[in-house]
Coordinates of C-alpha atoms and ligand atoms in Angstrom, one line a residue:
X1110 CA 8.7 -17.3 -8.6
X1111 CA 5.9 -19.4 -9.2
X1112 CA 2.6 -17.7 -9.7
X1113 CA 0.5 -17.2 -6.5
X1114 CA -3.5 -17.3 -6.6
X1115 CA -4.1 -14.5 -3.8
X1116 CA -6.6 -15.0 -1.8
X1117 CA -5.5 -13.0 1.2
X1118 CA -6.6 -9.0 0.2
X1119 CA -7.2 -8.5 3.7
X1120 CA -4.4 -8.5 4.9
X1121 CA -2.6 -7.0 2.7
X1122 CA -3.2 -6.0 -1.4
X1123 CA -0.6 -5.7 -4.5
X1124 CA 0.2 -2.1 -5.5
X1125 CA -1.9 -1.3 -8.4
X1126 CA 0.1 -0.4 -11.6
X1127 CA -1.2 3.2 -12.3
X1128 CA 0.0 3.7 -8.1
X1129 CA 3.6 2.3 -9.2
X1130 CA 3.4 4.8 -11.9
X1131 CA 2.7 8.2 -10.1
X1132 CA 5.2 7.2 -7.2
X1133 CA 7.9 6.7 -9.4
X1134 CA 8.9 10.0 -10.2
X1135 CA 8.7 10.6 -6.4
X1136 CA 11.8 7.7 -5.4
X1137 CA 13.8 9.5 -8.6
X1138 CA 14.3 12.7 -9.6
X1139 CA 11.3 14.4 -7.7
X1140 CA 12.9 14.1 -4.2
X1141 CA 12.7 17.3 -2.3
X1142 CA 11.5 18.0 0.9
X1143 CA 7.9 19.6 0.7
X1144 CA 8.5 21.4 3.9
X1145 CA 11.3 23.5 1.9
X1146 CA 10.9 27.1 1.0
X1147 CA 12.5 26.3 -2.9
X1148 CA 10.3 25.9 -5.4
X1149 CA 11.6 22.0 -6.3
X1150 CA 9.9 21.7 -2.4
X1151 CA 6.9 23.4 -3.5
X1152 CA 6.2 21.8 -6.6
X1153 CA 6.8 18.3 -4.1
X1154 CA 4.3 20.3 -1.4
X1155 CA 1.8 20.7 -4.6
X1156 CA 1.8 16.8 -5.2
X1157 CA 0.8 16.0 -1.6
X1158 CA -1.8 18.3 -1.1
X1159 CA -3.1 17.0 -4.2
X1160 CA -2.8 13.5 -2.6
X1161 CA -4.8 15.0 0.1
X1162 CA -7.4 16.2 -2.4
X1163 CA -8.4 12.9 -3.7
X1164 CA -8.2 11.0 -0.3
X1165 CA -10.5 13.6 0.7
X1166 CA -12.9 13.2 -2.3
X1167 CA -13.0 9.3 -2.0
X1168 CA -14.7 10.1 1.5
X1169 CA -16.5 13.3 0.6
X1170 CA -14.6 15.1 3.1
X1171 CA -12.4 18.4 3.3
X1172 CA -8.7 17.8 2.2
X1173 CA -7.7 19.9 5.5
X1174 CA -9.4 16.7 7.5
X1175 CA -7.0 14.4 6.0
X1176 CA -4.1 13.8 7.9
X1177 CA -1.1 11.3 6.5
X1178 CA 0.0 8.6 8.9
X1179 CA 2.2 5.7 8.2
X1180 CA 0.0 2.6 8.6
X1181 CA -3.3 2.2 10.0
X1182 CA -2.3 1.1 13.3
X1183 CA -0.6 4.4 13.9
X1184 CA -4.0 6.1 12.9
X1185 CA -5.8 3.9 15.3
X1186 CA -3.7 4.9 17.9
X1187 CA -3.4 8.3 17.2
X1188 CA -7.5 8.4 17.3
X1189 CA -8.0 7.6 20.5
X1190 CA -5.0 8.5 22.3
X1191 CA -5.2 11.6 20.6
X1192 CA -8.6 12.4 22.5
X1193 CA -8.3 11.3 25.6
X1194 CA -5.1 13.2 26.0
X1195 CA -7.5 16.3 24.9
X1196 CA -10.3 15.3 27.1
X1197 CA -8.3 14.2 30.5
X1198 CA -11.5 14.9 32.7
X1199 CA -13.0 11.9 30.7
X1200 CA -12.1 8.1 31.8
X1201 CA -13.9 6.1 29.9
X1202 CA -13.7 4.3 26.3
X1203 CA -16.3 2.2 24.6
X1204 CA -15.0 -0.2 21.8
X1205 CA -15.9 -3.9 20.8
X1206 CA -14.7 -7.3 21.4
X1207 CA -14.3 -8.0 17.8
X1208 CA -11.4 -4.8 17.2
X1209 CA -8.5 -5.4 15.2
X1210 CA -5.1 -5.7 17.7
X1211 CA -4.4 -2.1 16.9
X1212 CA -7.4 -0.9 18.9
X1213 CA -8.5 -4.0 21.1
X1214 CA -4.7 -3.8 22.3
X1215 CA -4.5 0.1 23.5
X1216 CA -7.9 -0.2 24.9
X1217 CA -6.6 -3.3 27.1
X1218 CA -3.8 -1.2 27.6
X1219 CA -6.0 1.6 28.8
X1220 CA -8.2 -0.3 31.4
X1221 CA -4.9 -1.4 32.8
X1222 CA -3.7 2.7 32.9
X1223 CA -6.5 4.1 34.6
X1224 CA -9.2 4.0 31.9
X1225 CA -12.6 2.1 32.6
X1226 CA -13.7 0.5 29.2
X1227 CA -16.6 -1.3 28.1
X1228 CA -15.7 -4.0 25.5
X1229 CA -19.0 -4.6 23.4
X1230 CA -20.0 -8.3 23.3
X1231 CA -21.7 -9.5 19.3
X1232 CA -24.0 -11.8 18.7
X1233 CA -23.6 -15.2 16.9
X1234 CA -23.5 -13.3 13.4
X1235 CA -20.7 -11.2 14.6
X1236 CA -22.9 -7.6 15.1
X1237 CA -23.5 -5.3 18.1
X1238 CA -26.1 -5.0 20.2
X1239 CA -27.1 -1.2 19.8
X1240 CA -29.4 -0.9 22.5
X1241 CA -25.7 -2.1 24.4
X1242 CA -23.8 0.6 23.0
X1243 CA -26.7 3.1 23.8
X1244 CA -27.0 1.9 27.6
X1245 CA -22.9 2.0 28.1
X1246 CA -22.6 5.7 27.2
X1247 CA -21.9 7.4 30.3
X1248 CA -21.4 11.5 31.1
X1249 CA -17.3 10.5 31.0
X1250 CA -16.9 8.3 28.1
X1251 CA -14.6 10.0 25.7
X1252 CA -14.6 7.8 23.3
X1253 CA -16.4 5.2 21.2
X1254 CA -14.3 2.7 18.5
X1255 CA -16.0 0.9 16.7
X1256 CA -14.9 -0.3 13.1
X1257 CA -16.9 0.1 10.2
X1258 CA -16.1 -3.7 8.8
X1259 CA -15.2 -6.5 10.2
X1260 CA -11.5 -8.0 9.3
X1261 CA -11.6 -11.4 9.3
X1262 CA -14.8 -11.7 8.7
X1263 CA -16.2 -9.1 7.0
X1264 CA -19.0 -8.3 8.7
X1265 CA -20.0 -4.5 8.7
X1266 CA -21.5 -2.5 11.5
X1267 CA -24.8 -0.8 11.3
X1268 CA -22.8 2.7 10.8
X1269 CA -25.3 5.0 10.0
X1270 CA -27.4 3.9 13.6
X1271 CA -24.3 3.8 15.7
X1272 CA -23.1 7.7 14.7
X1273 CA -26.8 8.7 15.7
X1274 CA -26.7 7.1 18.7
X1275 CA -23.4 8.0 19.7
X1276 CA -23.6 11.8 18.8
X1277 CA -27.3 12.0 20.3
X1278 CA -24.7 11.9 23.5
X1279 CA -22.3 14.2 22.3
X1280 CA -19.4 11.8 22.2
X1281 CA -16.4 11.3 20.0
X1282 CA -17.0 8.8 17.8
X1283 CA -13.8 7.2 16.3
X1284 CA -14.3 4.5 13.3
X1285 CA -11.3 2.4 12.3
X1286 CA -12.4 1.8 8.4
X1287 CA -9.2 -0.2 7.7
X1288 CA -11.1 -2.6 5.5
X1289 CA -14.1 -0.4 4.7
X1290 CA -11.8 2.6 2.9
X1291 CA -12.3 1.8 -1.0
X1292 CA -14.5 -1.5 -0.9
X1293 CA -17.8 0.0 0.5
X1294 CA -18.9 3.9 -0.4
X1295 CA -18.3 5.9 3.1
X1296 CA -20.1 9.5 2.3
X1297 CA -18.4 11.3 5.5
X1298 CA -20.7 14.9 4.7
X1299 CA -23.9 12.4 5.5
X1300 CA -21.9 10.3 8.5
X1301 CA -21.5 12.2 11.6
X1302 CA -18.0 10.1 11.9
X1303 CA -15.9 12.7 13.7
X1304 CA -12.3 10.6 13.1
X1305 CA -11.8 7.7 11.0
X1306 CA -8.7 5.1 10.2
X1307 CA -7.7 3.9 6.7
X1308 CA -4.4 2.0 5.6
X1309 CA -2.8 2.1 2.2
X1310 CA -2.0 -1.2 1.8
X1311 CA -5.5 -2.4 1.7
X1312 CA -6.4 -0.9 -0.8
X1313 CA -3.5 -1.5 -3.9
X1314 CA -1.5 1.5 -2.1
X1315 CA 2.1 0.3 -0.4
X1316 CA 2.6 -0.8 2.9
X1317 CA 3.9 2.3 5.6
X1318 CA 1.4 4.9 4.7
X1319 CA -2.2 5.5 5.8
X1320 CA -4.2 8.6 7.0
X1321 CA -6.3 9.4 9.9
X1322 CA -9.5 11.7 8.9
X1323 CA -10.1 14.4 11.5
X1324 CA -13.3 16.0 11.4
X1325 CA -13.4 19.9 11.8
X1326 CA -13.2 21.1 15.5
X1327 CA -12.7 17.4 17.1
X1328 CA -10.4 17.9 20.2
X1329 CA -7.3 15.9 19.8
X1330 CA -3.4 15.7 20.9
X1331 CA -1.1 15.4 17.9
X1332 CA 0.2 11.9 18.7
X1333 CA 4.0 12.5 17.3
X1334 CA 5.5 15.1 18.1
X1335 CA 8.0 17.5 16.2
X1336 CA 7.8 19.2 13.5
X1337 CA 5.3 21.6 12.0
X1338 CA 4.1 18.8 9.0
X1339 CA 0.8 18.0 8.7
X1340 CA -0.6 21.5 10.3
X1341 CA 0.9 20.5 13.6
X1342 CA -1.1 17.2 13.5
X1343 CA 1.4 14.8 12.5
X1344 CA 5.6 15.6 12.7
X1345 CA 7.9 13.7 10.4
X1346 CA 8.9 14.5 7.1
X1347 CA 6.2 13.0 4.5
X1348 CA 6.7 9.9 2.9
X1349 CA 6.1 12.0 -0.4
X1350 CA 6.2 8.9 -3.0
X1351 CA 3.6 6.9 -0.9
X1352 CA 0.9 9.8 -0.1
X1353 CA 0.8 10.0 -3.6
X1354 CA 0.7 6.4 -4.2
X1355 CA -2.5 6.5 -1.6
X1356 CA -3.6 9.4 -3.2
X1357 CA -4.0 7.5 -6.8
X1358 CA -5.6 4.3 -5.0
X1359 CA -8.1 6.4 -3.3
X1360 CA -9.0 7.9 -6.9
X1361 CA -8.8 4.2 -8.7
X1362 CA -11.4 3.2 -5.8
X1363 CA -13.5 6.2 -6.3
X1364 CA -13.7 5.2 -9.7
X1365 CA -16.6 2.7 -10.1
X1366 CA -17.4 0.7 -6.7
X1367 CA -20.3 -0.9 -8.1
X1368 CA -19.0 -2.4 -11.1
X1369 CA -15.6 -3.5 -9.2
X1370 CA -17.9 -4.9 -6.2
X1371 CA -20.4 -7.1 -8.7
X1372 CA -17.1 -8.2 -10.0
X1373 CA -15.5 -9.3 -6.4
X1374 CA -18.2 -10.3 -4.7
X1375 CA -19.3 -12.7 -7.6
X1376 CA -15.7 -14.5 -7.2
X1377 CA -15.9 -14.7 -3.5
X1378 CA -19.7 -16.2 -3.7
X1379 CA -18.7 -18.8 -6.4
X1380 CA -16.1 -19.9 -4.1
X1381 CA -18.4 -19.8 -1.1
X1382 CA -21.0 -20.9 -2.8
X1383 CA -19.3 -23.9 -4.2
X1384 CA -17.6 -25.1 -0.6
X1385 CA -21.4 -24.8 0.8
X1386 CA -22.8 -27.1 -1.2
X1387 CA -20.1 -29.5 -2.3
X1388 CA -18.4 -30.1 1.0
X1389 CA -20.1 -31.4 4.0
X1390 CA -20.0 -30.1 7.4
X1391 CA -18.7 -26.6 6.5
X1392 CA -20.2 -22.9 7.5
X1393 CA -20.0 -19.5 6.9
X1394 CA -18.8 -16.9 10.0
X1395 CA -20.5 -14.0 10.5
X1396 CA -23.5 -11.5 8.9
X1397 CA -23.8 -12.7 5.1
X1398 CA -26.0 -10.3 4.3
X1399 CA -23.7 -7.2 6.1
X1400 CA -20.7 -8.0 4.6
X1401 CA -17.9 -6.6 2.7
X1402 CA -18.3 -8.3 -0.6
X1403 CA -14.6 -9.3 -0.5
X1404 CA -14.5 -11.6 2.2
X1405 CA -15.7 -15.2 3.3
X1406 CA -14.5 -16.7 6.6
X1407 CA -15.6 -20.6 6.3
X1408 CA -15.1 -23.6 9.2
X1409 CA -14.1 -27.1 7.8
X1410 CA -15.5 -29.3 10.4
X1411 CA -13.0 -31.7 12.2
X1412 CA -9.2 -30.2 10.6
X1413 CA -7.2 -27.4 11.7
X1414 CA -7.5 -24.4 9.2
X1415 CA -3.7 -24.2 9.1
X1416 CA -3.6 -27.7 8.0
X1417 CA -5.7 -26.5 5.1
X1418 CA -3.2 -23.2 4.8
X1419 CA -0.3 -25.4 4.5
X1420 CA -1.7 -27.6 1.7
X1421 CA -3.5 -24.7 0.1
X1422 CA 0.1 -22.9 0.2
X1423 CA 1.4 -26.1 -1.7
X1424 CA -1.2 -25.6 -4.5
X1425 CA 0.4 -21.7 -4.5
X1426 CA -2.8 -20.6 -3.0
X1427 CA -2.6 -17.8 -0.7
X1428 CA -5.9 -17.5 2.3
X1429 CA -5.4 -17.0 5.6
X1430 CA -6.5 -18.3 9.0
X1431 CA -8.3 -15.3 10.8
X1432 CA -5.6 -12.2 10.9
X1433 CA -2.4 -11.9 10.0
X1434 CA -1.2 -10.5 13.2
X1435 CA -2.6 -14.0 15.1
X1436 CA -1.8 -16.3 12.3
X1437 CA 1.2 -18.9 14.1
X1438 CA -0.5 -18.6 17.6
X1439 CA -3.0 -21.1 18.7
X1440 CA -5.1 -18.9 20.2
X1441 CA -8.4 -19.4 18.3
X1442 CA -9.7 -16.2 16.8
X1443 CA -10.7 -13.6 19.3
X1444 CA -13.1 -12.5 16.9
X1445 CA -14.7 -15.8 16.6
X1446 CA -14.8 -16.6 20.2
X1447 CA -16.6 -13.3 21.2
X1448 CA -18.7 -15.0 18.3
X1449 CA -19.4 -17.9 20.4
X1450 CA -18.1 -20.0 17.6
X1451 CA -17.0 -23.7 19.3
X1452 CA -13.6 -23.7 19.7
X1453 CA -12.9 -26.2 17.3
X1454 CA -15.1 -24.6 14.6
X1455 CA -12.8 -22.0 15.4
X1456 CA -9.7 -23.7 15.2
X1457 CA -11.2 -25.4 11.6
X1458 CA -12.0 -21.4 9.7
X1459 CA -10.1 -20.1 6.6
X1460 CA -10.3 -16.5 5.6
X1461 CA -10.6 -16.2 1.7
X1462 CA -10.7 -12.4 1.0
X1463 CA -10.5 -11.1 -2.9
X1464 CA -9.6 -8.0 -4.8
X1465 CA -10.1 -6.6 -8.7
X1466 CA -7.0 -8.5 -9.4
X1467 CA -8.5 -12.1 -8.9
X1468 CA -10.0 -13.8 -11.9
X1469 CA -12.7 -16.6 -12.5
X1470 CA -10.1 -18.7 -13.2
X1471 CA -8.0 -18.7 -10.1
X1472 CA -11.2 -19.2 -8.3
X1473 CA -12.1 -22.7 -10.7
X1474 CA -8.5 -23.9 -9.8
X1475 CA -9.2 -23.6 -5.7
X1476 CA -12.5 -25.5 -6.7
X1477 CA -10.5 -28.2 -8.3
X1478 CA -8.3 -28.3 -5.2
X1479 CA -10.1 -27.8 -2.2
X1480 CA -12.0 -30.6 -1.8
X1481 CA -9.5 -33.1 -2.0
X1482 CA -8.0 -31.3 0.2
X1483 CA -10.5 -31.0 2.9
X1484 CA -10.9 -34.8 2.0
X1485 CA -7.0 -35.9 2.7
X1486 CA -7.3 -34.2 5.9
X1487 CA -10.2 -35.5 7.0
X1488 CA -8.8 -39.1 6.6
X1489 CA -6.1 -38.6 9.0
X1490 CA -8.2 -36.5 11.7
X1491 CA -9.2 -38.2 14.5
X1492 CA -12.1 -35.7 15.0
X1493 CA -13.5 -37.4 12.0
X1494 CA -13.0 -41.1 13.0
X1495 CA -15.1 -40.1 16.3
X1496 CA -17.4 -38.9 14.2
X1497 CA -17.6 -41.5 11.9
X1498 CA -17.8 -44.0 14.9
X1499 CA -20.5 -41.9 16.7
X1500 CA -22.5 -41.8 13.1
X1501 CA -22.1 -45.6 12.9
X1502 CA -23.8 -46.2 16.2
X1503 CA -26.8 -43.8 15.3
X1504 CA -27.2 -46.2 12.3
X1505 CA -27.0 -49.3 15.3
X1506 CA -29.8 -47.9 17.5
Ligands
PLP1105 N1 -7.5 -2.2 11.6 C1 -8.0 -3.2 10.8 C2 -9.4 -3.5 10.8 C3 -7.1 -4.0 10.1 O1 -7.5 -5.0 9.3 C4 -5.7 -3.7 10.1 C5 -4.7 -4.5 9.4 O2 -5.0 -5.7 9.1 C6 -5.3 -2.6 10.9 C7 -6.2 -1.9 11.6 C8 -3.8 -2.2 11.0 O3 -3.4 -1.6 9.8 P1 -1.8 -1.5 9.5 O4 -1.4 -2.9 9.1 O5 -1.8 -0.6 8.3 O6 -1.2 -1.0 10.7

């Protein structure tokens, strides 16, 4: 296969080497079942709990809070699920407008099923409106979800103010940290977060595991049922190989954030940077100054961002047009919308999200490419002929 220039680390990342390394022994010879009372089990029980040592250290958190899951979707729903089932007394859920499916889709699901829930409008940037959040907290809400950074656009919510507002109340506050876990430094012993999402594969683990961190004494339903794995929280037999695979990633990230975020976050603002002020009529979405340094959602006035996708895909360039999940509807981006982003500024964004892996280089050959790009497509787009026609009669008058 040809080699691909990814540019699409949100949505999903390339297992890092040293992971492929420590699972390996796990898909061989190291196969037993850590529930089993033999010591080839326990020496496979030993390796998970170790898994659950550095997960928990990434996040300054105990390893008994850590509870393996097999995506992030799953810990999502398990979160708030989870509570409500342990709080039925309480009817109402507070979450955003701007959620990833996996908790925007079981809230809708939820104010369909007997739930009242408040859906958090953002401002133009993409951020809450905390005096919002603090006036929609009611005696029955049992739950607030509200992600810690933003997916397709990167944007990260004020955390540190929404847990002191939230627990002021008393209420469960649930986080999904999908794209936070291993690009921004979460210090759970300082953030009164008291469950929070994270998924593998965003972070150079595989696909099909994540965790969900429970702090001590939250009240909460185990959402599969079964077995005794997980300390009742979580049935199913582990997916050994992988938790150790996360396990490793979460240590990698651990390893120097700063250094490894300089790096990133110089890529992505070369890019950015260079589409700012090189082609015409484009714009960042969302917060730059609150942002994950990975990620840079950009609208190419007057073309469809698939458009661009396609003919970036031809270049063996891989971005992204708002989430995965949405990608090949023609829905705009919810999270744009709730923006207030025009629809066809909507229509017109690319995601560009990086990881450790990217190099300088790959970034100078999108440079080359891009604008002629944006340039072709402009040619054919009617949107641009009106535009040109209605800049010609400014001229006239
Ligand atoms: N939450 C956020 C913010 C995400 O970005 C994603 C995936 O893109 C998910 C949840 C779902 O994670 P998973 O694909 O592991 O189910």
């Amino acid at each position: 296969m040809a080699k691909v220039i990814y540019f699409d680390n949100n949505a999903t990342t390339n297992v890092a080497p040293e992971v492929l390394e420590e699972m390996l022994p796990f898909l061989k010879e190291q196969y037993g079942n850590p529930s089993s009372m033999h010591s080839f089990g326990g020496g496979i029980r030993k390796s998970v709990e170790l898994a659950r040592e550095k997960v928990a250290d990434l996040l300054n958190a105990s390893p008994m809070e850590i509870v393996f899951t097999s995506c992030g979707s799953e810990s999502d729903n398990f979160a708030i699920r989870g509570v409500l089932e342990a709080n039925p007394d309480k009817k109402h859920v507070i979450t955003t407008r701007v959620e990833h499916p996996a908790v925007l889709n079981v809230c809708k699901y939820l104010s369909k099923n007997g739930y009242d829930v408040t859906f958090l409008k953002v401002d133009n940037k993409g951020q809450i409106d905390l005096d919002e959040l603090r006036d929609s907290l009611r005696d029955d809400t049992a739950i607030v979800s509200i992600m810690y950074a933003n997916n397709e656009t990167g944007v990260i919510f004020p955390m540190e103010k929404i847990a002191e507002i939230v627990k002021e109340k008393g209420v469960i506050l649930h986080v999904d940290a999908v794209q936070a876990v291993g690009k921004i430094p979460i210090d759970l012993s300082k953030l009164p977060i008291d469950l929070l999402s994270c998924s593998g594969h965003k972070l150079h683990a595989p696909k099909g595991v994540g965790f969900l961190y429970i702090r001590r004494g939250t009240k909460i339903k185990p959402f599969m049922i079964g077995g005794h794995q997980e300390r009742g929280r979580r049935a199913g037999t582990e997916n050994v190989a992988s938790i150790v695979g996360l396990g490793k990633a979460c240590e990698l990230a651990k390893g120097d954030f700063e250094e490894e975020n300089t790096k990133v976050k110089a890529l992505r603002d070369k890019l950015e940077n260079f589409i700012l002020g090189n082609i015409p009529y484009t714009h960042v979405n969302g917060d730059r100054e609150n942002r994950l340094p990975n990620t840079s959602n950009v609208s190419f006035e007057f073309i469809e961002g698939e458009a661009i996708l396609l003919m970036l895909d031809k270049h063996g360039i891989c971005a992204s047009s708002g989430s995965a999940c949405t990608s090949g509807s023609l829905e705009p981006s919810h999270v744009l919308r709730a923006m207030g982003i025009p629809f066809t500024l909507s229509h017109s964004s690319i995601r560009f999200s990086f990881s450790r892996y990217n190099t300088e280089e790959e970034v100078d050959y999108c440079i080359k490419v891009l604008p002629e790009i944006v340039e072709r497509l402009r040619s054919i787009s009617p949107y641009w002929d009106e535009k040109k026609l209605k800049d010609i009669k400014k001229v006239e008058k």
